[in-house]
Coordinates of C-alpha atoms and ligand atoms in Angstrom, one line a residue:
Chain R
M1 CA -16.1 -23.9 12.4
N2 CA -13.8 -21.2 11.2
R3 CA -11.6 -19.6 14.0
I4 CA -10.6 -16.1 13.0
L5 CA -7.9 -14.1 14.7
V6 CA -8.2 -10.3 14.1
I7 CA -5.0 -8.3 14.9
A8 CA -6.0 -5.1 16.6
E9 CA -4.5 -1.8 15.4
Q10 CA -4.1 0.8 18.1
L11 CA -3.5 4.5 18.3
A12 CA -2.4 5.9 21.7
G13 CA -3.9 3.0 23.6
K14 CA -7.2 3.1 21.8
L15 CA -8.5 0.8 19.2
N16 CA -8.3 2.2 15.6
V17 CA -11.6 1.9 13.7
S18 CA -9.8 -0.3 11.2
T19 CA -10.1 -3.1 13.8
A20 CA -13.9 -2.9 13.9
K21 CA -13.9 -3.1 10.1
C22 CA -11.8 -6.2 10.2
V23 CA -14.2 -7.8 12.7
S24 CA -17.0 -6.9 10.4
C25 CA -15.2 -8.6 7.5
A26 CA -14.5 -11.6 9.7
S27 CA -18.2 -11.9 10.5
T28 CA -19.0 -12.4 6.9
I29 CA -16.9 -15.6 6.9
P30 CA -19.4 -18.5 7.3
D31 CA -19.5 -20.2 10.7
A32 CA -17.0 -17.8 12.2
E33 CA -15.8 -17.6 15.8
I34 CA -13.9 -14.3 16.1
D35 CA -11.0 -13.5 18.5
V36 CA -9.1 -10.2 18.6
A37 CA -5.5 -10.0 19.6
V38 CA -4.2 -6.9 21.3
L39 CA -0.4 -6.6 21.5
A40 CA 0.8 -3.7 23.6
A41 CA 3.2 -2.6 26.3
N42 CA 0.2 -1.5 28.4
A43 CA -3.0 -2.3 26.8
A44 CA -5.0 0.7 27.9
E45 CA -8.5 1.0 26.6
A46 CA -8.1 -1.2 23.5
P47 CA -9.0 -4.6 25.0
A48 CA -12.3 -3.3 26.4
Q49 CA -13.1 -1.6 23.2
A50 CA -12.5 -4.8 21.3
A51 CA -14.5 -6.8 23.7
A52 CA -17.5 -4.5 23.1
L53 CA -17.6 -5.3 19.4
A54 CA -20.7 -7.5 19.0
P55 CA -19.3 -10.4 16.9
V56 CA -16.2 -10.9 19.0
K57 CA -15.9 -14.0 21.2
R58 CA -12.6 -13.4 23.0
V59 CA -10.0 -10.8 23.3
L60 CA -6.4 -12.0 23.8
V61 CA -4.1 -9.5 25.4
V62 CA -0.4 -9.9 25.0
E63 CA 1.4 -7.3 27.1
R64 CA 5.2 -7.0 26.7
A65 CA 7.5 -4.0 27.0
E66 CA 8.7 -4.6 23.4
N67 CA 5.1 -4.2 22.1
G68 CA 5.0 -0.4 22.9
E69 CA 5.6 0.5 19.3
A70 CA 4.2 -1.5 16.4
L71 CA 7.4 -2.9 14.9
A72 CA 6.6 -5.7 12.4
A73 CA 9.8 -7.7 13.2
L74 CA 8.8 -7.9 16.8
L75 CA 5.0 -8.4 16.5
A76 CA 5.1 -11.0 13.7
P77 CA 6.6 -13.9 15.6
Q78 CA 4.1 -13.4 18.4
I79 CA 1.2 -13.3 16.1
A80 CA 2.5 -16.4 14.2
A81 CA 2.7 -18.2 17.6
L82 CA -0.9 -17.2 18.5
A83 CA -2.1 -18.2 15.0
R84 CA -0.8 -21.7 15.4
N85 CA -3.3 -22.3 18.2
G86 CA -5.8 -23.7 15.8
Y87 CA -6.9 -20.5 13.9
T88 CA -8.1 -20.9 10.4
H89 CA -7.8 -17.2 9.4
V90 CA -5.6 -14.3 10.6
L91 CA -6.9 -10.9 9.5
G92 CA -5.3 -7.4 9.8
P93 CA -6.3 -4.1 8.3
S94 CA -4.9 -2.9 5.0
T95 CA -3.5 0.2 6.6
T96 CA 0.2 0.9 6.7
F97 CA 0.2 -1.0 10.1
G98 CA -1.3 -4.1 8.6
K99 CA 0.5 -3.9 5.3
D100 CA 3.8 -3.8 7.1
L101 CA 3.0 -6.6 9.5
M102 CA 0.8 -9.2 7.9
P103 CA 3.1 -10.4 5.1
R104 CA 5.7 -11.0 7.7
V105 CA 3.3 -13.1 9.6
A106 CA 2.3 -15.0 6.4
A107 CA 5.9 -15.8 5.6
L108 CA 6.5 -17.1 9.1
L109 CA 3.5 -19.4 8.6
D110 CA 4.7 -20.3 5.1
V111 CA 1.5 -19.2 3.3
G112 CA 0.7 -16.6 0.7
Q113 CA -1.4 -13.6 1.7
V114 CA -4.6 -12.2 0.3
S115 CA -4.1 -8.5 0.2
D116 CA -6.9 -5.9 0.3
L117 CA -9.7 -8.4 0.8
M118 CA -12.9 -6.6 -0.3
A119 CA -15.5 -9.3 -0.2
V120 CA -15.8 -12.8 1.2
E121 CA -17.4 -15.4 -1.1
S122 CA -16.8 -18.4 1.1
A123 CA -14.3 -19.3 3.9
H124 CA -11.5 -19.7 1.3
R125 CA -12.8 -17.6 -1.6
F126 CA -12.4 -13.9 -1.7
R127 CA -12.5 -10.9 -4.0
R128 CA -9.7 -8.3 -4.2
P129 CA -8.8 -5.4 -6.5
V130 CA -5.7 -5.4 -8.7
Y131 CA -4.2 -3.0 -11.2
A132 CA -5.1 0.1 -9.2
S133 CA -8.7 -1.3 -9.1
N134 CA -9.0 -1.6 -12.8
A135 CA -9.8 -5.2 -12.2
V136 CA -11.2 -7.3 -9.4
V137 CA -10.0 -10.9 -9.0
T138 CA -11.6 -13.8 -7.2
V139 CA -8.9 -15.8 -5.4
E140 CA -9.1 -19.1 -3.7
A141 CA -6.8 -20.1 -0.8
P142 CA -6.0 -23.7 0.0
A143 CA -8.6 -25.1 2.4
D144 CA -6.0 -27.1 4.4
R145 CA -3.8 -24.0 5.2
I146 CA -4.2 -21.0 7.4
V147 CA -5.5 -17.9 5.6
V148 CA -3.6 -14.7 6.1
A149 CA -5.3 -11.6 4.7
T150 CA -5.4 -7.8 4.9
V151 CA -8.8 -6.3 4.8
R152 CA -9.6 -3.3 2.6
T153 CA -11.1 -1.1 5.2
A154 CA -13.1 1.0 2.7
S155 CA -15.1 -2.0 1.8
F156 CA -16.5 -2.7 5.3
Q157 CA -18.6 -0.8 7.9
P158 CA -17.3 -1.0 11.5
A159 CA -18.9 -3.9 13.4
A160 CA -21.6 -2.9 15.9
G161 CA -20.9 -2.4 19.6
G162 CA -22.9 -3.7 22.5
G163 CA -20.9 -7.0 23.0
A164 CA -19.2 -8.3 26.1
A165 CA -16.5 -10.7 25.0
A166 CA -14.2 -12.4 27.5
I167 CA -10.8 -10.7 27.9
E168 CA -7.9 -13.1 28.5
R169 CA -4.2 -12.6 29.0
A170 CA -2.0 -14.7 26.7
R171 CA 1.5 -15.6 27.7
L172 CA 3.9 -16.2 24.9
D173 CA 7.5 -17.4 25.2
V174 CA 8.7 -16.2 21.9
P175 CA 12.2 -14.8 21.5
L176 CA 12.2 -11.4 19.8
P177 CA 14.9 -9.9 17.7
G178 CA 16.7 -6.8 18.8
Y179 CA 17.7 -5.6 15.4
T180 CA 15.0 -2.9 14.9
R181 CA 14.4 0.1 17.1
F182 CA 11.7 2.7 17.0
V183 CA 13.1 6.3 16.9
G184 CA 10.2 8.7 16.6
R185 CA 7.0 9.8 14.8
E186 CA 5.9 13.1 13.5
G187 CA 2.9 14.6 11.8
G188 CA -0.7 13.6 12.1
N189 CA -3.0 16.3 13.3
A190 CA -5.3 15.2 16.0
D191 CA -7.5 18.3 15.7
R192 CA -8.5 17.5 12.2
P193 CA -11.1 14.9 11.3
D194 CA -9.4 11.7 10.3
L195 CA -9.1 11.3 6.5
Q196 CA -9.8 7.5 6.6
T197 CA -13.0 7.7 8.6
A198 CA -14.4 11.2 7.9
P199 CA -17.8 11.2 6.2
R200 CA -16.8 14.3 4.2
V201 CA -13.4 14.9 2.5
V202 CA -12.2 17.9 0.5
S203 CA -9.1 17.3 -1.5
G204 CA -6.8 19.6 -3.4
G205 CA -4.4 19.0 -6.3
R206 CA -1.5 20.5 -8.2
A207 CA -3.8 23.4 -9.3
L208 CA -3.5 24.9 -5.8
G209 CA 0.0 26.0 -6.7
S210 CA 1.4 26.6 -3.2
A211 CA 1.0 25.6 0.4
D212 CA -0.5 29.0 1.1
N213 CA -3.1 28.6 -1.5
F214 CA -3.8 25.1 -0.1
Q215 CA -5.3 26.9 2.9
L216 CA -8.3 27.4 0.6
I217 CA -8.9 23.6 0.9
H218 CA -8.5 23.7 4.7
R219 CA -11.0 26.6 5.0
L220 CA -13.7 24.8 2.8
A221 CA -13.1 21.6 4.8
A222 CA -13.5 23.5 8.1
A223 CA -16.8 24.9 6.8
L224 CA -18.0 21.4 5.9
G225 CA -16.6 19.7 9.0
A226 CA -14.6 17.6 6.5
A227 CA -11.2 16.0 6.5
V228 CA -8.6 17.3 4.1
G229 CA -7.0 15.1 1.3
A230 CA -4.6 15.7 -1.5
S231 CA -3.4 14.3 -4.8
R232 CA 0.1 12.9 -5.1
A233 CA 1.1 16.0 -7.1
A234 CA 0.0 18.3 -4.3
V235 CA 2.0 16.2 -1.7
D236 CA 5.1 15.9 -3.9
A237 CA 5.1 19.7 -4.3
G238 CA 4.9 20.2 -0.6
Y239 CA 1.4 21.8 -0.4
A240 CA 0.2 19.0 1.9
P241 CA 1.8 16.4 4.1
N242 CA 2.2 12.8 2.9
D243 CA -0.5 11.4 5.3
L244 CA -3.1 13.3 3.3
Q245 CA -2.4 11.5 0.0
V246 CA -5.4 9.8 -1.5
G247 CA -5.1 7.0 -4.0
Q248 CA -3.5 3.7 -5.0
T249 CA -0.4 4.4 -3.0
G250 CA -2.0 6.7 -0.4
K251 CA -5.2 6.2 1.4
I252 CA -8.3 4.4 0.0
I253 CA -11.3 6.1 1.4
A254 CA -15.1 5.8 1.2
P255 CA -16.7 9.0 2.5
E256 CA -20.3 10.1 2.0
L257 CA -19.0 13.2 0.1
Y258 CA -15.7 13.7 -1.7
I259 CA -14.9 17.1 -3.3
A260 CA -11.9 17.1 -5.7
L261 CA -10.6 20.6 -6.4
G262 CA -8.0 21.1 -9.2
I263 CA -7.4 17.3 -9.5
S264 CA -7.2 15.8 -13.0
G265 CA -8.4 12.3 -12.0
A266 CA -5.5 10.1 -12.8
I267 CA -6.3 6.4 -12.4
Q268 CA -4.1 6.2 -9.4
H269 CA -6.1 8.9 -7.7
L270 CA -9.5 7.5 -8.7
T271 CA -8.6 4.2 -7.1
G272 CA -8.7 5.9 -3.7
I273 CA -12.2 7.4 -4.1
K274 CA -14.3 5.0 -6.1
D275 CA -16.3 4.0 -3.1
A276 CA -17.3 7.5 -2.1
R277 CA -21.0 8.0 -2.1
T278 CA -21.0 11.3 -3.9
I279 CA -18.1 12.7 -5.8
V280 CA -17.9 16.4 -6.7
A281 CA -15.3 17.7 -9.1
I282 CA -14.3 21.3 -9.8
N283 CA -11.8 21.7 -12.6
K284 CA -11.2 24.4 -15.2
D285 CA -10.7 21.7 -17.9
G286 CA -14.0 20.3 -19.0
E287 CA -12.2 17.3 -20.5
A288 CA -10.5 16.3 -17.2
P289 CA -11.0 12.5 -16.5
I290 CA -12.3 13.3 -13.0
F291 CA -15.6 14.3 -14.7
E292 CA -16.1 10.8 -16.0
I293 CA -16.8 9.5 -12.5
A294 CA -18.0 12.7 -10.7
D295 CA -21.7 12.8 -9.6
I296 CA -21.6 16.5 -9.7
G297 CA -19.2 18.4 -11.9
L298 CA -18.4 22.1 -12.2
V299 CA -16.1 23.5 -14.9
G300 CA -14.4 26.7 -13.7
D301 CA -11.6 28.3 -11.8
L302 CA -11.4 27.0 -8.3
F303 CA -9.9 30.2 -7.0
Q304 CA -13.2 31.9 -7.8
I305 CA -15.6 29.1 -7.0
V306 CA -14.2 27.9 -3.7
P307 CA -14.5 31.1 -1.7
E308 CA -18.0 31.5 -3.0
L309 CA -18.9 27.9 -2.1
E310 CA -17.5 28.4 1.4
R311 CA -19.6 31.6 1.8
L312 CA -22.8 29.8 0.7
I313 CA -22.1 26.8 3.0
R314 CA -21.4 29.0 6.0
A315 CA -24.5 31.3 5.3
P316 CA -27.5 30.4 7.4
A317 CA -30.1 28.7 5.3
Chain O
M1 CA 32.6 -6.0 -1.8
T2 CA 29.5 -4.3 -0.5
T3 CA 26.5 -5.4 -2.5
I4 CA 22.9 -4.0 -2.9
L5 CA 20.2 -6.2 -4.4
V6 CA 17.4 -4.4 -6.1
G7 CA 14.1 -5.8 -7.3
I8 CA 13.1 -5.0 -10.9
K9 CA 9.6 -6.3 -11.7
R10 CA 8.3 -6.1 -15.3
V11 CA 4.7 -4.7 -15.2
I12 CA 2.2 -3.0 -17.4
D13 CA 3.2 0.7 -17.6
Y14 CA 1.5 2.9 -15.1
S15 CA -0.1 5.1 -17.8
V16 CA -1.9 2.2 -19.5
R17 CA -5.6 1.9 -18.9
V18 CA -5.7 -1.8 -18.0
R19 CA -8.6 -3.8 -19.4
V20 CA -10.0 -7.2 -18.4
K21 CA -10.2 -9.8 -21.1
P22 CA -13.8 -10.7 -22.0
D23 CA -13.3 -14.3 -20.9
G24 CA -12.1 -13.2 -17.5
S25 CA -8.8 -15.1 -17.7
G26 CA -6.7 -12.1 -17.1
V27 CA -6.0 -8.6 -18.4
V28 CA -5.1 -7.5 -21.9
T29 CA -1.4 -7.5 -22.4
D30 CA -1.1 -7.8 -26.2
G31 CA 0.6 -4.7 -27.6
V32 CA 0.6 -3.1 -24.2
K33 CA 3.6 -1.1 -23.0
M34 CA 5.6 -2.8 -20.3
S35 CA 8.0 -1.0 -17.9
I36 CA 9.9 -1.3 -14.7
N37 CA 7.5 -1.2 -11.7
P38 CA 7.7 2.6 -10.7
F39 CA 8.7 1.8 -7.1
D40 CA 11.6 -0.4 -8.4
E41 CA 13.0 2.5 -10.4
I42 CA 13.0 4.4 -7.1
A43 CA 14.7 1.4 -5.4
L44 CA 17.4 1.4 -8.1
E45 CA 17.9 5.1 -8.0
E46 CA 18.4 4.9 -4.2
A47 CA 20.9 2.1 -4.6
L48 CA 22.8 4.2 -7.2
R49 CA 22.9 7.2 -4.8
I50 CA 24.3 5.0 -2.0
K51 CA 27.0 3.7 -4.3
E52 CA 27.8 7.2 -5.5
R53 CA 28.4 8.1 -1.8
N54 CA 30.9 5.1 -1.7
L55 CA 28.7 3.2 0.7
A56 CA 28.3 0.3 -1.7
S57 CA 30.4 -1.1 -4.5
E58 CA 28.1 -3.3 -6.5
I59 CA 24.4 -3.1 -7.4
I60 CA 22.7 -6.2 -8.7
A61 CA 19.3 -5.8 -10.4
V62 CA 17.1 -8.9 -10.0
S63 CA 13.9 -9.7 -11.9
I64 CA 11.8 -12.8 -11.5
G65 CA 9.6 -13.4 -14.5
P66 CA 9.5 -14.2 -18.2
A67 CA 12.5 -14.0 -20.6
D68 CA 11.1 -10.6 -21.8
A69 CA 12.0 -9.2 -18.4
Q70 CA 15.5 -8.9 -19.8
Q71 CA 14.3 -5.6 -21.4
Q72 CA 13.6 -4.1 -18.0
L73 CA 16.9 -5.5 -16.7
R74 CA 18.8 -3.8 -19.6
T75 CA 17.1 -0.6 -18.7
A76 CA 18.3 -1.1 -15.1
L77 CA 21.8 -1.7 -16.3
A78 CA 21.6 1.5 -18.4
M79 CA 20.5 3.4 -15.3
G80 CA 23.6 2.2 -13.6
A81 CA 23.2 -1.2 -12.1
D82 CA 26.5 -3.2 -12.4
R83 CA 25.0 -6.6 -13.2
A84 CA 21.6 -8.3 -13.5
V85 CA 20.1 -11.6 -12.8
L86 CA 17.0 -12.9 -14.4
V87 CA 15.3 -15.6 -12.5
Q88 CA 13.3 -17.0 -15.3
A89 CA 9.8 -18.3 -14.5
D90 CA 6.8 -18.8 -16.8
G91 CA 3.5 -18.0 -15.3
A92 CA 2.7 -15.9 -12.2
V93 CA 5.2 -15.9 -9.3
P94 CA 3.4 -15.0 -6.1
P95 CA 5.2 -12.9 -3.5
L96 CA 6.1 -15.7 -1.2
S97 CA 7.9 -17.6 -4.0
A98 CA 9.5 -14.3 -5.2
A99 CA 10.7 -13.7 -1.6
K100 CA 12.1 -17.3 -1.5
A101 CA 14.0 -16.6 -4.7
F102 CA 15.4 -13.3 -3.3
L103 CA 16.5 -15.3 -0.2
K104 CA 18.5 -17.7 -2.4
L105 CA 20.2 -14.7 -4.1
V106 CA 20.8 -13.1 -0.7
Q107 CA 22.6 -16.3 0.5
R108 CA 24.6 -16.2 -2.7
H109 CA 25.6 -12.6 -2.7
Q110 CA 25.5 -11.6 1.0
P111 CA 24.2 -8.0 0.3
L112 CA 24.3 -5.2 2.8
L113 CA 20.8 -4.2 1.7
V114 CA 18.0 -5.4 -0.4
I115 CA 15.9 -2.6 -1.7
L116 CA 12.5 -3.5 -3.2
G117 CA 9.5 -1.4 -4.2
K118 CA 6.7 -1.1 -1.6
Q119 CA 4.3 -2.7 -4.1
A120 CA 4.2 -4.0 -7.6
I121 CA 1.5 -2.0 -9.5
D122 CA 0.1 -5.0 -11.2
D123 CA -1.1 -7.2 -8.3
D124 CA -0.8 -4.4 -5.8
N125 CA 0.3 -7.0 -3.2
C126 CA 2.7 -5.1 -1.1
Q127 CA 4.2 -8.3 0.4
T128 CA 7.5 -9.4 -1.0
G129 CA 9.9 -7.2 1.0
Q130 CA 8.2 -8.1 4.3
M131 CA 8.2 -11.8 3.4
L132 CA 11.9 -11.8 2.5
A133 CA 12.8 -10.0 5.8
A134 CA 10.8 -12.7 7.7
L135 CA 12.4 -15.7 5.9
W136 CA 15.9 -14.1 6.2
D137 CA 15.2 -13.2 9.9
R138 CA 16.4 -9.6 9.3
P139 CA 14.9 -6.2 9.9
Q140 CA 12.5 -4.5 7.5
A141 CA 11.7 -0.9 6.8
T142 CA 8.7 -0.5 4.5
F143 CA 7.4 2.6 2.7
A144 CA 10.8 4.5 3.0
S145 CA 10.9 8.2 2.2
K146 CA 14.4 8.7 3.5
I147 CA 17.4 6.4 4.1
E148 CA 20.5 7.3 6.0
L149 CA 23.3 4.7 6.3
E150 CA 25.8 4.8 9.1
G151 CA 28.1 1.9 9.1
A152 CA 26.2 -1.3 9.8
R153 CA 23.0 0.5 10.6
A154 CA 20.3 2.4 8.7
R155 CA 18.0 5.1 9.9
V156 CA 14.8 5.0 7.8
T157 CA 11.9 7.5 7.6
R158 CA 8.7 5.7 6.7
E159 CA 5.5 7.1 5.3
V160 CA 2.7 5.8 7.6
D161 CA -1.0 6.6 7.9
A162 CA -0.3 8.9 10.9
G163 CA 2.5 10.8 9.2
L164 CA 6.2 9.9 9.3
E165 CA 7.9 7.3 11.5
T166 CA 11.6 6.9 11.9
I167 CA 13.2 3.5 12.8
D168 CA 16.8 2.4 13.2
M169 CA 17.8 -1.0 11.9
D170 CA 20.9 -3.1 11.9
L171 CA 22.2 -4.2 8.5
P172 CA 21.8 -6.3 6.5
G173 CA 18.1 -5.8 6.0
V174 CA 15.3 -5.1 3.6
I175 CA 14.0 -1.6 2.7
T176 CA 10.9 -1.0 0.5
T177 CA 10.5 2.3 -1.3
D178 CA 7.7 4.9 -1.3
L179 CA 7.2 7.5 -4.0
R180 CA 8.9 10.4 -2.3
L181 CA 12.2 8.7 -1.6
N182 CA 13.8 10.2 -4.7
E183 CA 13.2 11.0 -8.4
P184 CA 14.7 8.4 -10.7
R185 CA 17.2 9.6 -13.3
Y186 CA 16.6 9.4 -17.0
V187 CA 18.6 6.9 -19.0
K188 CA 21.0 8.4 -21.5
L189 CA 21.7 7.0 -24.9
P190 CA 25.4 6.2 -24.4
D191 CA 24.5 4.3 -21.2
I192 CA 22.1 2.1 -23.2
M193 CA 25.1 1.1 -25.4
K194 CA 27.3 0.5 -22.4
A195 CA 24.6 -1.6 -20.7
K196 CA 24.7 -4.1 -23.5
K197 CA 28.2 -5.2 -22.3
K198 CA 27.2 -5.6 -18.7
P199 CA 26.6 -9.1 -17.4
L200 CA 23.1 -10.4 -17.3
D201 CA 22.8 -13.9 -15.9
V202 CA 19.8 -16.1 -16.4
V203 CA 18.8 -18.9 -13.9
T204 CA 15.5 -20.6 -13.7
L205 CA 13.4 -20.5 -10.6
A206 CA 13.7 -24.3 -10.4
E207 CA 17.5 -24.1 -10.7
L208 CA 17.4 -21.8 -7.6
G209 CA 15.5 -24.5 -5.8
V210 CA 12.3 -22.5 -5.5
E211 CA 8.9 -23.7 -6.7
V212 CA 5.5 -22.1 -7.1
P213 CA 3.4 -24.4 -5.0
A214 CA 0.5 -26.0 -6.9
H215 CA -1.6 -25.8 -3.7
G216 CA -1.1 -22.0 -3.1
L217 CA -3.4 -19.1 -3.7
R218 CA -5.2 -19.5 -7.0
T219 CA -6.7 -16.7 -9.1
L220 CA -10.0 -18.0 -10.4
R221 CA -11.2 -15.1 -12.5
F222 CA -10.8 -11.4 -13.4
E223 CA -13.7 -9.0 -13.7
A224 CA -14.1 -5.4 -14.6
P225 CA -14.8 -3.3 -11.5
A226 CA -18.3 -1.9 -10.9
A227 CA -18.4 1.2 -13.1
R228 CA -19.4 4.7 -11.9
S229 CA -21.3 6.7 -14.4
R230 CA -20.9 10.3 -15.3
G231 CA -23.3 12.5 -13.3
V232 CA -24.7 16.0 -13.8
M233 CA -22.9 19.2 -14.6
V234 CA -23.7 22.4 -12.7
H235 CA -22.7 26.0 -13.6
D236 CA -21.8 27.8 -10.5
A237 CA -21.4 27.5 -6.7
A238 CA -25.0 28.1 -6.0
E239 CA -26.2 25.4 -8.3
L240 CA -23.6 23.1 -6.7
V241 CA -24.9 23.7 -3.2
A242 CA -28.5 23.1 -4.4
A243 CA -27.4 19.8 -6.0
L244 CA -25.7 18.7 -2.8
K245 CA -28.8 19.5 -0.8
Q246 CA -31.0 17.7 -3.3
R247 CA -28.8 14.6 -2.8
G248 CA -29.1 15.0 0.9
V249 CA -25.4 15.2 1.5
L250 CA -25.5 18.8 2.7
Ligands
FAD401 C1 3.1 4.3 -9.1 C2 2.3 5.5 -9.0 C3 1.5 5.7 -7.9 C4 0.7 6.9 -7.8 N1 -0.1 7.0 -6.7 C5 -0.9 8.1 -6.6 C6 -1.8 8.3 -5.5 O1 -1.9 7.4 -4.6 N2 -2.6 9.4 -5.5 C7 -2.5 10.3 -6.4 O2 -3.3 11.3 -6.3 N3 -1.7 10.2 -7.5 C8 -0.9 9.1 -7.6 N4 0.0 9.0 -8.7 C9 0.1 10.2 -9.5 C10 -0.9 10.3 -10.6 O3 -0.6 9.6 -11.7 C11 -1.1 11.8 -11.0 O4 0.2 12.3 -11.5 C12 -1.6 12.7 -9.9 O5 -2.7 12.2 -9.3 C13 -1.9 14.1 -10.5 O6 -2.2 15.0 -9.5 P1 -3.2 16.3 -9.8 O7 -4.5 15.8 -10.3 O8 -3.2 17.1 -8.6 O9 -2.3 17.1 -10.9 P2 -2.6 17.3 -12.4 O10 -2.7 16.0 -13.1 O11 -1.5 18.2 -12.9 O12 -3.9 18.0 -12.5 C14 -4.2 19.3 -12.1 C15 -5.6 19.7 -12.5 O13 -5.9 21.0 -12.0 C16 -6.7 21.6 -13.0 N5 -6.6 23.1 -12.8 C17 -5.5 23.9 -12.9 N6 -5.7 25.1 -12.5 C18 -7.0 25.1 -12.1 C19 -7.8 26.1 -11.5 N7 -7.4 27.4 -11.3 N8 -9.1 25.8 -11.2 C20 -9.6 24.5 -11.4 N9 -8.8 23.6 -11.9 C21 -7.6 23.8 -12.2 C22 -6.1 21.2 -14.3 O14 -7.1 21.3 -15.4 C23 -5.8 19.7 -14.0 O15 -6.8 18.8 -14.4 C24 0.8 7.9 -8.8 C25 1.6 7.7 -9.9 C26 2.3 6.5 -10.0 C27 3.2 6.4 -11.2
AMP402 N1 8.8 -11.0 -9.9 C1 9.5 -10.0 -9.4 N2 10.7 -9.6 -9.9 C2 11.4 -8.7 -9.3 N3 11.1 -8.0 -8.2 C3 9.9 -8.4 -7.6 C4 9.1 -9.4 -8.2 N4 8.0 -9.5 -7.4 C5 8.1 -8.6 -6.4 N5 9.3 -7.9 -6.5 C6 9.8 -6.8 -5.7 O1 8.9 -6.7 -4.5 C7 8.3 -5.5 -4.6 C8 6.9 -5.6 -4.0 O2 6.1 -6.4 -4.8 P1 4.7 -7.0 -4.4 O3 4.9 -7.7 -3.0 O4 4.3 -8.0 -5.4 O5 3.7 -5.9 -4.3 C9 8.4 -5.0 -6.0 O6 8.3 -3.6 -6.1 C10 9.7 -5.5 -6.4 O7 10.8 -4.7 -6.0

């Protein structure tokens, strides 16, 4: 049997959907028994939400004042201690939370890490993207060592609900370092649909030219009930905040509909959208590389087309 | 002496369209432009700015890799690093082994800071800095977009999925760079000449006492990703809406 420990990611006491995606990935490992670890200061709703995921066997809750903010240096030794209780695999999401934390866990366990796991071929054989998704590699982890991996969330659907796993408190006597302190967090807009989970995303690029003009993207997104994304050029220029960047070094997303406006389609951007069901591109340059992967392309000036598009979408059918 | 260690990985240039070899043994590297990993240029630039503010006195650029990585180290010296160390290794060096090599150099040079990139754009692993911090038992601040040093502490703003997060860490420690930390300077011709005289030491991975475990993660094969094909072109907003409705996404 393979005993899988999934590390829960939480946002304000709730389970982030990335956890349900990790559980779904875990359930594709043959003969898997899946536990979820929730580390928190006060584990509000997250344990019950994890227990409701159908494939989950047990939820382990580690409550400790130091776990109030997700600091890798403090969480990693606790997770390494949990992992040593006979687990064969430890999985976390390939979000900034998991990318920060999981390599630290792997090093404490003295094993390599499989980053951005996109498919399970067997308990120790996995596929993952490299070179900004210009290649996919099959990697094999040693069968006699624990496997530590981050899961590429865009490759998995969230696990189904309806389960009723046991919730247990875990007590760990692990000394924690005091050398890192959380100071604060800013940004994130709770009123907007979340970029990583929204079924529709409208993104703007350098062509928008200013933060004011970028409102055009927000308005079209509002008309579609979509989340807003941006290219690196638009973020660097200050038209959009960093958490909206889509791509190799931003967010990897897989919406039903992705609309790229005034984005050229650099490989680093395309990496982030390759799994979208339908890609729409509007660009005034008919040679722009974005058209090579767009399902629907429109050559023209976005400042003329987008208001018209918004009007048509808002118009009653 | 206040030292900063900076990672300089030699990778295929970010502008190259990488192709998988037909036999699946790797990607095409023959005649392909190689460069410093973009995040490592940012790491070096940040170290230079810290030194320019007199908060550090020496910057050591470190590359682990083939003899050819000396080219990237020379570029780092031309940018302003004081000296360079090549940890020579033939074949792939996975992040855990790279972190162990950095740890040896940390023990040797006792730096205030190690600044690495958040990820190397070849394997896209995003692991080495965090692993080094774990092995060293020191703080880490990944995905940095702002670094403020105050004595034996650093206040670092990090780019996270939810926006920006600020943490305060004791030094020494490890910081990994995000794209918006700074814009790296260009190398000037006279600096390239000067860089030729700066020290570049070569040690092998084995001499450092680090090995790439034979029983570690193995890459079995490379494949081209599933291709997306070019779709249809429409001519105006109305046609676009019709096409979206036809596909059932609107
Ligand atoms: C290490 C590294 C990591 C990176 N990571 C990312 C990443 O995660 N995400 C990312 O996006 N990029 C990333 N980049 C940057 C990437 O290489 C590109 O520079 C960037 O994506 C370009 O953004 P853009 O398409 O908005 O701008 P541009 O390439 O300048 O394209 C602007 C486009 O707008 C079109 N246009 C102009 N005016 C109009 C108009 N009026 N109407 C319609 N179209 C118009 C132009 O024809 C052009 O195609 C990374 C780069 C590096 C080196
Ligand atoms: N072989 C190497 N030589 C020098 N630096 C490296 C090497 N491998 C990793 N690094 C550093 O670690 C960072 C993250 O790499 P990775 O964990 O491979 O994504 C890089 O940006 C470098 O700063």
